[in-house]
PDB file of C-alpha atoms in Angstrom:
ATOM      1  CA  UNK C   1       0.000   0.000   0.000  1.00 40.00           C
ATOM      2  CA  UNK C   2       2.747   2.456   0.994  1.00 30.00           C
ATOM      3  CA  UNK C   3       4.527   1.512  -2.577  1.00 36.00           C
ATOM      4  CA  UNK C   4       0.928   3.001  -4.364  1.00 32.00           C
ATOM      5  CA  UNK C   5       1.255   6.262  -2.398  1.00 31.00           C
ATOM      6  CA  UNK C   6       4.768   6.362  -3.197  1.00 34.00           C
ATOM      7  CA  UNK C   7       4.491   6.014  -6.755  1.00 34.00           C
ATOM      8  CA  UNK C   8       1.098   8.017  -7.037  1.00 36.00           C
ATOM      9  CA  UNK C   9       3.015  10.573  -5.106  1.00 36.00           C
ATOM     10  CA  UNK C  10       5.946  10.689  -7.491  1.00 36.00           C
ATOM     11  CA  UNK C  11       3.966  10.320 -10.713  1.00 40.00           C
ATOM     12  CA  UNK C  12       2.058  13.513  -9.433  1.00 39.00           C
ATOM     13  CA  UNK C  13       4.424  15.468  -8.569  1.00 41.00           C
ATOM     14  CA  UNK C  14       6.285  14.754 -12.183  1.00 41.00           C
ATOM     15  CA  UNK C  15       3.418  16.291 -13.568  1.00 45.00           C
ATOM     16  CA  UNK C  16       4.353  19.813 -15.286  1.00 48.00           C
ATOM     17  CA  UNK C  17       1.692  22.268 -16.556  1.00 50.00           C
ATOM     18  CA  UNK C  18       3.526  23.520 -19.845  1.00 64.00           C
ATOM     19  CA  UNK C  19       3.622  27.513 -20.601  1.00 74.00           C
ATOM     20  CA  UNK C  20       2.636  27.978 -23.744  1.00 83.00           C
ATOM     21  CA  UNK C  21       4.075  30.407 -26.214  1.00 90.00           C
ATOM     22  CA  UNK C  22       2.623  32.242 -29.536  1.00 94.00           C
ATOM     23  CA  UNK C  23       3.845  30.395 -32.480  1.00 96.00           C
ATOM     24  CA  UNK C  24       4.828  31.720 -36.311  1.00 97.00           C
ATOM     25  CA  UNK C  25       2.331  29.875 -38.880  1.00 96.00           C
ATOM     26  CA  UNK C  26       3.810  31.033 -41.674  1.00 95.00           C
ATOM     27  CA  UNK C  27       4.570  34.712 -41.918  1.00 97.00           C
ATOM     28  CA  UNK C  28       6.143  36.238 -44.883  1.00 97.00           C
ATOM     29  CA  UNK C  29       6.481  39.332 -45.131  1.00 98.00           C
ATOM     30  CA  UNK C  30       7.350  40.419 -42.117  1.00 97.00           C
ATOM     31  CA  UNK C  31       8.126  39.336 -38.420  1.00 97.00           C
ATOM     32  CA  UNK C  32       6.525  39.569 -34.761  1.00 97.00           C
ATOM     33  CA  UNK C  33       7.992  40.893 -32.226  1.00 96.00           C
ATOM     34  CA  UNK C  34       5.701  40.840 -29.460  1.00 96.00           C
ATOM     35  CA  UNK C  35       2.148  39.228 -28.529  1.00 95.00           C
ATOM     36  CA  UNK C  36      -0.331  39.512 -26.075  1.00 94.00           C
ATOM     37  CA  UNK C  37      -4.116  38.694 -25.297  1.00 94.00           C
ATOM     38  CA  UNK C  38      -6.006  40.582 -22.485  1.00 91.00           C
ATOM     39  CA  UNK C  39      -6.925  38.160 -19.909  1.00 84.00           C
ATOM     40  CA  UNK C  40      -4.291  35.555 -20.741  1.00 87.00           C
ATOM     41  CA  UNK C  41      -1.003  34.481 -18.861  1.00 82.00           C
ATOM     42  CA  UNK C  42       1.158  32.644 -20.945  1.00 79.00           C
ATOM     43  CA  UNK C  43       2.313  30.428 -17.755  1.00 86.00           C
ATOM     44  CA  UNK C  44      -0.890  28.475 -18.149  1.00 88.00           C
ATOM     45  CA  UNK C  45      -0.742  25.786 -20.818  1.00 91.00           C
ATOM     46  CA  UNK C  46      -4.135  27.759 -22.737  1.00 92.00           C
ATOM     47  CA  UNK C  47      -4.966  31.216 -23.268  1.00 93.00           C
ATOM     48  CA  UNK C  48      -8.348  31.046 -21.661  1.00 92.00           C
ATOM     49  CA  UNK C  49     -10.988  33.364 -23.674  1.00 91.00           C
ATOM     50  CA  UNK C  50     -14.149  33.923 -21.663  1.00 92.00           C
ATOM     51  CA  UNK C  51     -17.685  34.348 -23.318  1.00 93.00           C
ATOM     52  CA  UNK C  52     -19.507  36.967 -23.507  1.00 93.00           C
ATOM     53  CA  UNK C  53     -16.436  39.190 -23.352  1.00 92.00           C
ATOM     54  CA  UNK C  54     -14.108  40.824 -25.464  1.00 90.00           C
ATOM     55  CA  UNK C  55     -10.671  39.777 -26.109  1.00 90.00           C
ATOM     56  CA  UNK C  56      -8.237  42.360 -27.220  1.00 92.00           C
ATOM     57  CA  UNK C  57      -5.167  41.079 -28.826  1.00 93.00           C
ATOM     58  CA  UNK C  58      -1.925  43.517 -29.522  1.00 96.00           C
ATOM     59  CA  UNK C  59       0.601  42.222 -32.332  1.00 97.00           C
ATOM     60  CA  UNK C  60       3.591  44.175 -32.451  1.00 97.00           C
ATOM     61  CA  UNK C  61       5.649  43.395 -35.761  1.00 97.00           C
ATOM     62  CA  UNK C  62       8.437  44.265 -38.342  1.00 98.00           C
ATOM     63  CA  UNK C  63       7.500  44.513 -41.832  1.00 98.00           C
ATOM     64  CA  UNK C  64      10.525  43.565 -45.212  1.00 97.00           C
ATOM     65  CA  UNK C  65       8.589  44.625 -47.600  1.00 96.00           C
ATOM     66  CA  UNK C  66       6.082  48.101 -48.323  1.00 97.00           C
ATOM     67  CA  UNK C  67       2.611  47.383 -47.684  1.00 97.00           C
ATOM     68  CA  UNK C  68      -0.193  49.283 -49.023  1.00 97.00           C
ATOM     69  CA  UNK C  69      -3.086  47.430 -47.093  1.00 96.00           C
ATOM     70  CA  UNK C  70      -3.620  45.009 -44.091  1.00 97.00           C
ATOM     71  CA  UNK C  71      -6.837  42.992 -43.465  1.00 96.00           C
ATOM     72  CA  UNK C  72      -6.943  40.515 -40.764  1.00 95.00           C
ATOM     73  CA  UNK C  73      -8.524  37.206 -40.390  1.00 95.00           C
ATOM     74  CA  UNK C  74      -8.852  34.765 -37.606  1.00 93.00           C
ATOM     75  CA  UNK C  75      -9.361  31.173 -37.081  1.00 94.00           C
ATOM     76  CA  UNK C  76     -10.339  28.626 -34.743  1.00 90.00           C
ATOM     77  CA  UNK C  77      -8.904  25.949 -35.657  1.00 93.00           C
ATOM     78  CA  UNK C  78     -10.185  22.379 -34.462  1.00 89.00           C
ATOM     79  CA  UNK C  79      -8.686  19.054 -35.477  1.00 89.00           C
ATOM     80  CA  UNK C  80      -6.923  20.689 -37.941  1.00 90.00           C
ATOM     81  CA  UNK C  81      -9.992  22.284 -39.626  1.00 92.00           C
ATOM     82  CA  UNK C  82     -10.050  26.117 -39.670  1.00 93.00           C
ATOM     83  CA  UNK C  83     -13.258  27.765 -38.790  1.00 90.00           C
ATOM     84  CA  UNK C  84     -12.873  31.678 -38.973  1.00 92.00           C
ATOM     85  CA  UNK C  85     -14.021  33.777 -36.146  1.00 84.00           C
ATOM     86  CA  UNK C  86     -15.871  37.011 -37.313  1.00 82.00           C
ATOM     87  CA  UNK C  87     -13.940  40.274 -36.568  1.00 84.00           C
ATOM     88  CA  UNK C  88     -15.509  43.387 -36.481  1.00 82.00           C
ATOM     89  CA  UNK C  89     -13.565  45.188 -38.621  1.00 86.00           C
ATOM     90  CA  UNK C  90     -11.088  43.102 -40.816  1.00 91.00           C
ATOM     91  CA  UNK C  91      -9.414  45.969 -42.563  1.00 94.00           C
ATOM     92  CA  UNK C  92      -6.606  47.120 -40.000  1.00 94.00           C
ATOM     93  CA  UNK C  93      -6.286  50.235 -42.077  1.00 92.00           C
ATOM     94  CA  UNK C  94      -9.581  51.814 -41.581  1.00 89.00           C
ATOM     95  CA  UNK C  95     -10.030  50.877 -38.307  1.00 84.00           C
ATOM     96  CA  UNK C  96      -8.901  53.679 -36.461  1.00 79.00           C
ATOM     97  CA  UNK C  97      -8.798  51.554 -33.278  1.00 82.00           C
ATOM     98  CA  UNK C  98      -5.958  49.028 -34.978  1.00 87.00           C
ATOM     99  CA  UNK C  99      -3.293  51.282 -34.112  1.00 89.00           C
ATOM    100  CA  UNK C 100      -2.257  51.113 -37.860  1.00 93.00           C
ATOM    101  CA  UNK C 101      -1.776  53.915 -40.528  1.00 92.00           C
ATOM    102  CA  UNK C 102      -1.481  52.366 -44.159  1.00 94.00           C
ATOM    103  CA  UNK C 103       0.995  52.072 -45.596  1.00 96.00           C
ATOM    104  CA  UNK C 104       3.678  50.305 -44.163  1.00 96.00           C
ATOM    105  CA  UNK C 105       7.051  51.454 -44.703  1.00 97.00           C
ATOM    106  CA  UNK C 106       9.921  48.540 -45.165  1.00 97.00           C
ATOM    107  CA  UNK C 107      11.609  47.648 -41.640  1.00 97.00           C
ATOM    108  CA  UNK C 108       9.264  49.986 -40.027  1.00 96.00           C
ATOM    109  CA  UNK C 109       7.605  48.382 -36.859  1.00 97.00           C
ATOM    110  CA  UNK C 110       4.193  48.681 -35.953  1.00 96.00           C
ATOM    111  CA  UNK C 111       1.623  47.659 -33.545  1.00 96.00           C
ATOM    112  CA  UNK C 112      -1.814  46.057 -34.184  1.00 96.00           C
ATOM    113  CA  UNK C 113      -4.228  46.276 -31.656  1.00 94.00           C
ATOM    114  CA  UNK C 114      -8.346  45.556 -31.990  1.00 91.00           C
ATOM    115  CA  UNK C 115     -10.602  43.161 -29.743  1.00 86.00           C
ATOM    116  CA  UNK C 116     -12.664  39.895 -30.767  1.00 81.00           C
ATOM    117  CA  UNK C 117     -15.929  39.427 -29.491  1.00 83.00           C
ATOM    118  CA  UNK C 118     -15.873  35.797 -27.423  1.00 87.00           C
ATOM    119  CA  UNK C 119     -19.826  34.684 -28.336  1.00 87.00           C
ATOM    120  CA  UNK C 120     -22.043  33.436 -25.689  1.00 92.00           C
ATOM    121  CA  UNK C 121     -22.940  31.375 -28.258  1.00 90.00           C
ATOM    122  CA  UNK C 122     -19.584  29.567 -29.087  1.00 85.00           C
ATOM    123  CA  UNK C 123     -19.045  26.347 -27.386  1.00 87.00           C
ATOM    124  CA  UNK C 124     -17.073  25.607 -24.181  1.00 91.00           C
ATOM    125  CA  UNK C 125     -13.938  24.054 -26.535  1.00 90.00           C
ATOM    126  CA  UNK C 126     -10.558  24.251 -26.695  1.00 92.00           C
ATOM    127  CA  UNK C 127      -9.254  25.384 -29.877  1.00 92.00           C
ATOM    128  CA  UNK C 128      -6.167  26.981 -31.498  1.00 95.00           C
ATOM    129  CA  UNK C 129      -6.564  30.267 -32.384  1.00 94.00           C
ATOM    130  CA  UNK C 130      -4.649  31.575 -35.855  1.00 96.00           C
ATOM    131  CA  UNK C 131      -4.687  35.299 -36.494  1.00 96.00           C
ATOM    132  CA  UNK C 132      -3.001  36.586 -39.633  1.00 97.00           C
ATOM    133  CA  UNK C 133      -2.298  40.022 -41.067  1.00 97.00           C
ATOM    134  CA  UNK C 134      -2.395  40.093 -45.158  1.00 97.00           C
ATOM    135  CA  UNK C 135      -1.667  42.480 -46.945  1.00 97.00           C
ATOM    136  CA  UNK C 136      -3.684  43.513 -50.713  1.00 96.00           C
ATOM    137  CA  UNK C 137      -2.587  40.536 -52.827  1.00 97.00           C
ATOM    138  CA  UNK C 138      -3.274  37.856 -49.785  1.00 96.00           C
ATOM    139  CA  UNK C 139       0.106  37.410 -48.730  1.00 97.00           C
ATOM    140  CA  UNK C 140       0.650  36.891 -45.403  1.00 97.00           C
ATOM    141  CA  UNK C 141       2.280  40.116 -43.641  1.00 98.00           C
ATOM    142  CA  UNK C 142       2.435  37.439 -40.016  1.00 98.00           C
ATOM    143  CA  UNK C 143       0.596  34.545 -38.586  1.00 98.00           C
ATOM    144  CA  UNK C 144       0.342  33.835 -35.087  1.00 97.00           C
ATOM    145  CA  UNK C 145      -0.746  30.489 -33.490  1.00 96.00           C
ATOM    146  CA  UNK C 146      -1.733  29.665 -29.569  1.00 96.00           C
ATOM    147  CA  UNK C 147      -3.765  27.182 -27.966  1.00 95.00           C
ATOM    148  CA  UNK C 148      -6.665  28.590 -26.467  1.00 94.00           C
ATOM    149  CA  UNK C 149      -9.597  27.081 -24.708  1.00 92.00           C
ATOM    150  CA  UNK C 150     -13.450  29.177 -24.440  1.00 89.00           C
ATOM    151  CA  UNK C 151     -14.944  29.154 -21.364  1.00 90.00           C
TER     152      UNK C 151
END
């Protein structure tokens, strides 16, 4: 019996809760530098979005290229499926809120800021989230991936 506790003990404390970090998913044409999400600490293994709230999300990045326009675009995506999130205002450029006059000089860097309604409606889930900047032909400007779960 004392062996169990021992090993259940042990096996327990073993057990690590993993930060986790925002991950590139393929930028191109430029770089981040910086991420963050109101209401989430990255020393929790999710970034936990609440319903019926607001998330705001700031992306600070470099650009290598001029950019004439920037529309954003989110997804959740679940088993590998992307589902995209409406935004209420894609077009970083005309949202005076983003942060973000247009256009974007080459190895300038700027900071994208705007907030994404968390519906009542969605489902409790967890889900990776995958925001991307693009610029006029589609290209992506940055991409940024993090687990998140909606609760």
């Amino acid at each position: 019996m004392l062996r169990i506790v021992i090993v259940a003990v042990l096996c327990c404390a073993s057990v690590q809760i993993t930060a986790f970090e925002f991950a590139d998913c393929g930028s191109k044409l430029g770089r981040f530098t910086e991420v963050s999400v109101s209401g989430c600490e990255t020393s929790q293994s999710v970034c936990v979005l609440k319903r019926g709230t607001n998330a705001t999300i700031e992306i600070q990045f470099i650009v290598d290229q001029d950019i004439k326009d920037v529309r954003a675009v989110v997804f959740g995506v679940i088993l590998d499926v992307p589902v995209p999130f409406p935004i209420p205002n894609s077009d970083a450029c005309s949202d005076t809120n983003s942060g973000l006059t247009c256009p974007l000089a080459k190895g300038g860097e700027y900071r994208y800021k705007t907030s994404l309604p968390v519906s009542k409606k969605y489902p409790t889930v967890r889900v990776n989230i995958k925001w991307e900047l693009l610029n006029e032909a589609n290209e992506k400007i940055v991409c940024v991936l993090f687990p998140a779960a909606l609760r």
